[in-house]
Short mmCIF file of C-alpha atoms in Angstrom, two decimals:
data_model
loop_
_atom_site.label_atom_id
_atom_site.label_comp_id
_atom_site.label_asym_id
_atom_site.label_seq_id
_atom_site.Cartn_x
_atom_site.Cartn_y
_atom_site.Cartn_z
CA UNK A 1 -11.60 22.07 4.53
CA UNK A 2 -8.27 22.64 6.21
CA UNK A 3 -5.54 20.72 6.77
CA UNK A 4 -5.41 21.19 10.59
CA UNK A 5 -8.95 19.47 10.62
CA UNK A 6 -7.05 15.90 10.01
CA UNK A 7 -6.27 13.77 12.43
CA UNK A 8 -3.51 10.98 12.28
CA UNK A 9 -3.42 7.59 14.21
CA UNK A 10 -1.34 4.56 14.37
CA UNK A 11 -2.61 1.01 15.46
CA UNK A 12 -0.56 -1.87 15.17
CA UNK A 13 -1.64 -5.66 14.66
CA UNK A 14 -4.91 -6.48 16.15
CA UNK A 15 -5.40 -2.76 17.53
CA UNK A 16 -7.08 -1.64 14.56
CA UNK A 17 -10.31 -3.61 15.97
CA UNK A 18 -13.14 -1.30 15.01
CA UNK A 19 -11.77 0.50 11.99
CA UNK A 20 -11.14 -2.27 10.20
CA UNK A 21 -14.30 -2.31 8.23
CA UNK A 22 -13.46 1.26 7.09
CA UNK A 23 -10.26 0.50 5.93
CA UNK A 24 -12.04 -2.08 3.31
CA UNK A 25 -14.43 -0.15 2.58
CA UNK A 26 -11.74 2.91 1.89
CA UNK A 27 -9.57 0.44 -0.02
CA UNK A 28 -12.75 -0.50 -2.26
CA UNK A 29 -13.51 3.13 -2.97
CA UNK A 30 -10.33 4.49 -3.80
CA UNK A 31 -8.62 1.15 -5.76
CA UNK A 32 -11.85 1.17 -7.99
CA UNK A 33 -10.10 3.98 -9.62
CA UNK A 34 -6.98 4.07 -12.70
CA UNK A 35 -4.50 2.18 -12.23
CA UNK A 36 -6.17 -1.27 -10.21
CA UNK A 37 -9.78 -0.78 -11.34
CA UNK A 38 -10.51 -3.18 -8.34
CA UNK A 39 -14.01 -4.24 -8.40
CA UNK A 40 -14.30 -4.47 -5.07
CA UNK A 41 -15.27 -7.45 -2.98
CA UNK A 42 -15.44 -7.83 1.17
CA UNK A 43 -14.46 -11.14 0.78
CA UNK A 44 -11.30 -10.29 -0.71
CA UNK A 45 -10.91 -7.53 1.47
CA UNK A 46 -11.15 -9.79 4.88
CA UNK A 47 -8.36 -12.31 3.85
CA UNK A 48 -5.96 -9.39 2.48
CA UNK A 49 -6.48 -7.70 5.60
CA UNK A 50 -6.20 -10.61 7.85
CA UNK A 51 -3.11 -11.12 7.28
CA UNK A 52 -2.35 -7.27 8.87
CA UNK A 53 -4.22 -7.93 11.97
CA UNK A 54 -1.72 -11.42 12.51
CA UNK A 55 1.42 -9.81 12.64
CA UNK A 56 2.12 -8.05 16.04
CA UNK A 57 4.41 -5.46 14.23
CA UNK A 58 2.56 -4.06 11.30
CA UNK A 59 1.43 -0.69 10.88
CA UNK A 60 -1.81 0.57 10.37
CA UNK A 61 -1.89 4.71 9.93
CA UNK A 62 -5.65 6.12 9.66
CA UNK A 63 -6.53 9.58 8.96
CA UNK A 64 -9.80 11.27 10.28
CA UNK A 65 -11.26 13.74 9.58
CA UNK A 66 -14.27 14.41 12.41
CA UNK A 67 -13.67 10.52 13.22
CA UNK A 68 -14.75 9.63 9.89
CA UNK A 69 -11.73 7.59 8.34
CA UNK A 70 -10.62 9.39 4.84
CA UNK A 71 -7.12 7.80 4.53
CA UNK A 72 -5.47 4.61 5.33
CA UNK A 73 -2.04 3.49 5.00
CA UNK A 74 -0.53 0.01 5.98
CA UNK A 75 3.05 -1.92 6.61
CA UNK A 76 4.21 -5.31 7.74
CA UNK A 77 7.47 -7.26 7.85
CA UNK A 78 8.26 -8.96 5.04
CA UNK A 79 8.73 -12.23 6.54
CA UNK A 80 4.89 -11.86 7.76
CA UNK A 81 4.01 -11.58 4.27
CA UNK A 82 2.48 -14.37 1.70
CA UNK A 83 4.89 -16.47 -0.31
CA UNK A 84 4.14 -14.18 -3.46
CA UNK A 85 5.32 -10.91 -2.40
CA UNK A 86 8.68 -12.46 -0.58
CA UNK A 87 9.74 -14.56 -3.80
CA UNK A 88 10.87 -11.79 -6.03
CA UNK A 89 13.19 -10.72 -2.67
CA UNK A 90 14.67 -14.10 -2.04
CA UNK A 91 15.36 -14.98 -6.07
CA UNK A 92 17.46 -11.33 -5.73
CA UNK A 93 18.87 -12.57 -2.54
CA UNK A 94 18.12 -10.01 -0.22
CA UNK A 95 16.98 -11.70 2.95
CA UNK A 96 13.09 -10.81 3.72
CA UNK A 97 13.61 -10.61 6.92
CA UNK A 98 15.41 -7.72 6.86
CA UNK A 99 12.81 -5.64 4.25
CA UNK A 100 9.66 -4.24 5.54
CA UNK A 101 6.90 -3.72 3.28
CA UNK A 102 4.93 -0.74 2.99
CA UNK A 103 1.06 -1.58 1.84
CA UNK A 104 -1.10 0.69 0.35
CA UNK A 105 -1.88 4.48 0.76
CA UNK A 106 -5.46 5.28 -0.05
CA UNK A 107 -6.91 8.40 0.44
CA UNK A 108 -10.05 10.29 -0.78
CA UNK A 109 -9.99 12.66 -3.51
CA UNK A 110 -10.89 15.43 -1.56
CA UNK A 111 -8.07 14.99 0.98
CA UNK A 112 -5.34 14.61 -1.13
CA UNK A 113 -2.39 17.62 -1.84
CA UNK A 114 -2.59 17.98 1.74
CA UNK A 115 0.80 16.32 2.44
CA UNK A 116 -0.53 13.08 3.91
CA UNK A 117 1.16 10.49 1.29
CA UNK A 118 4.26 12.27 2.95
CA UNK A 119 2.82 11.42 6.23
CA UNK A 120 1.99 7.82 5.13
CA UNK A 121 5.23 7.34 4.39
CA UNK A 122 7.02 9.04 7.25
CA UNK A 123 5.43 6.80 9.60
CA UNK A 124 5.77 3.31 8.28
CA UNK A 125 9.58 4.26 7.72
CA UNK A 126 9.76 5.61 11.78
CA UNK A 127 7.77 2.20 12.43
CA UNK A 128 10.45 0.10 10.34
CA UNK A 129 12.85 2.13 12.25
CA UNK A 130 11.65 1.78 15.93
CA UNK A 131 11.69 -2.19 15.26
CA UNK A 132 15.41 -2.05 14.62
CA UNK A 133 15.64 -4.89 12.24
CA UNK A 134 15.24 -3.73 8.60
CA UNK A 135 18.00 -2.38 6.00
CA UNK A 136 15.19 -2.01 3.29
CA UNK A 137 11.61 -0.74 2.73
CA UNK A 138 9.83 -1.82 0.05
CA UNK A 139 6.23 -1.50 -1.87
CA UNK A 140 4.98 -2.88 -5.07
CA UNK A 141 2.75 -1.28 -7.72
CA UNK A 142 0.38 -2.69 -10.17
CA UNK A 143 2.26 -2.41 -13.69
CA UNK A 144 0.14 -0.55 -16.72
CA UNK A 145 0.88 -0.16 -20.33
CA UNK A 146 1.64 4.28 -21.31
CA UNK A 147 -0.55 3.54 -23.67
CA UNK A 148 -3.70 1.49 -22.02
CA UNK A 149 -6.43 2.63 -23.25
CA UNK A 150 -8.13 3.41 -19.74
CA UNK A 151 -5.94 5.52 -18.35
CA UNK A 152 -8.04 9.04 -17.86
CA UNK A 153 -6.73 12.21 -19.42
CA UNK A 154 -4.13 13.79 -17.54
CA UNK A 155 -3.52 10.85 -14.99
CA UNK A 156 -0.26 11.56 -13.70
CA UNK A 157 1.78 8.33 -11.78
CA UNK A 158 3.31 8.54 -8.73
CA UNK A 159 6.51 7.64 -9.58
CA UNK A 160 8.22 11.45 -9.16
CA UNK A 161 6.58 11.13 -5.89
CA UNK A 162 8.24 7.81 -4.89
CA UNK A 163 11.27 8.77 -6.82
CA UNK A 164 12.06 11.46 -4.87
CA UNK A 165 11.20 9.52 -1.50
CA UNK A 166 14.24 7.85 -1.76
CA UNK A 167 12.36 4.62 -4.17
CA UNK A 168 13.92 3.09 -6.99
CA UNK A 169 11.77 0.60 -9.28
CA UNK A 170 13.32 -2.61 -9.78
CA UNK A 171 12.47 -4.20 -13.19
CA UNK A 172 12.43 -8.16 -13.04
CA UNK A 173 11.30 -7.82 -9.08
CA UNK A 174 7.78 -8.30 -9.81
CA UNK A 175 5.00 -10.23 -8.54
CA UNK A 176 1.43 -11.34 -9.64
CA UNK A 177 -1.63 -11.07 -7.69
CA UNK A 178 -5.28 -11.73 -8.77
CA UNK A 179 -8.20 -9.34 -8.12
CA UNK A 180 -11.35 -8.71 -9.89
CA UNK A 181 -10.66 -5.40 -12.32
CA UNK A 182 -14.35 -3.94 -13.38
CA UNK A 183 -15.53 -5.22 -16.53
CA UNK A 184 -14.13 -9.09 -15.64
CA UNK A 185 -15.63 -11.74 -15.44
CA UNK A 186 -13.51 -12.95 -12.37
CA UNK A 187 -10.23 -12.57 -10.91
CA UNK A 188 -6.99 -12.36 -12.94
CA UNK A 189 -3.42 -12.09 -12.61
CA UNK A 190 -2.15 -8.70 -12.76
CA UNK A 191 1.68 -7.76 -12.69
CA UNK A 192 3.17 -5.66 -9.98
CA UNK A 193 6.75 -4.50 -9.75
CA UNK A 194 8.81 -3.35 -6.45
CA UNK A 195 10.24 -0.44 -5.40
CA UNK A 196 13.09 -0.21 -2.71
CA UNK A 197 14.56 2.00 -0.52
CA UNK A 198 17.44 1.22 2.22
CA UNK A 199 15.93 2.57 5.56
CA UNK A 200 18.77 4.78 6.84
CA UNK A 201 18.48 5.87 10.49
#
């Protein structure tokens, strides 16, 4: 497999239409791994994603590779966001409408090392960009113990990746969502924490 096999898109709002169920299904695959252990669920998956398809300006950008969908990425303005993830923003008193979030990057094991978390990231930050209203892009990501006793031998975090994308963590920004993790019995609270970047132009 080579690199120049991969193709990118970009679909905003209500445009994704017919991938959609492949994003889920990539989000289930990939987040079932260290660090979310998401057990997934389609349920879940349909209300976390509706709330993508109602904003006119989020992001959706897919890679494929022979039209079969191996990576996903997403972004959304804050202020189209649920309560949960603008509360840590307004209790440090930066305005949410002027941050825009950048969702998840999944990607499949076999695709990754190929520069496309780069990519991810380049094009939610041109989309933030284009839209002319945001000082800040942001992300959060699911907190986990050094020590936790699941973490596989030699998992390495991203946070040299982020890090050198310009990120910054911000300890006491941090949310809680609930999501089944494998081995529950049913959802819980897990603890996420934010990392920001001021969009330059």
């Amino acid at each position: 497999m080579s690199q120049p096999s991969i193709r990118i898109a970009t679909f905003r709002g209500t445009e994704i239409g017919e991938h959609l169920d492949a994003v889920a299904r990539l989000r289930i695959a990939v987040f079932r791994d260290y660090p979310y252990l998401y057990d997934g669920d389609p349920a879940y998956e349909a209300r976390y994603l509706a709330t993508y398809t109602r904003s006119p300006d989020s992001l959706f950008v897919l890679a494929f590779d022979d039209g079969r969908v191996v990576g996903a990425s997403t972004g959304i303005p804050l202020a189209d966001e649920d309560e949960a993830f603008q509360r840590p923003f307004v209790a440090r008193g930066i305005p949410v409408e002027q941050v825009f979030y950048c969702g998840e990057s999944v990607l499949l094991r076999a695709y990754r090392g190929l520069g496309l978390g780069h990519r991810f990231f380049d094009e939610r930050e041109a989309h933030a960009r284009r839209l002319g209203r945001f000082g800040w892009t942001a992300f959060a990501a699911v907190d986990r113990a050094p020590d936790d006793p699941r973490r596989p031998p030699g998992h390495r975090d991203n946070d040299a990746f982020w890090a050198k994308r310009g990120y910054a963590r911000q300890p006491g920004m941090t949310m809680r969502l609930a999501w089944k993790e494998i081995g529950e019995p049913a959802e819980s609270e897990k603890p996420l924490t934010f990392w920001l970047r001021p969009l330059v132009s």
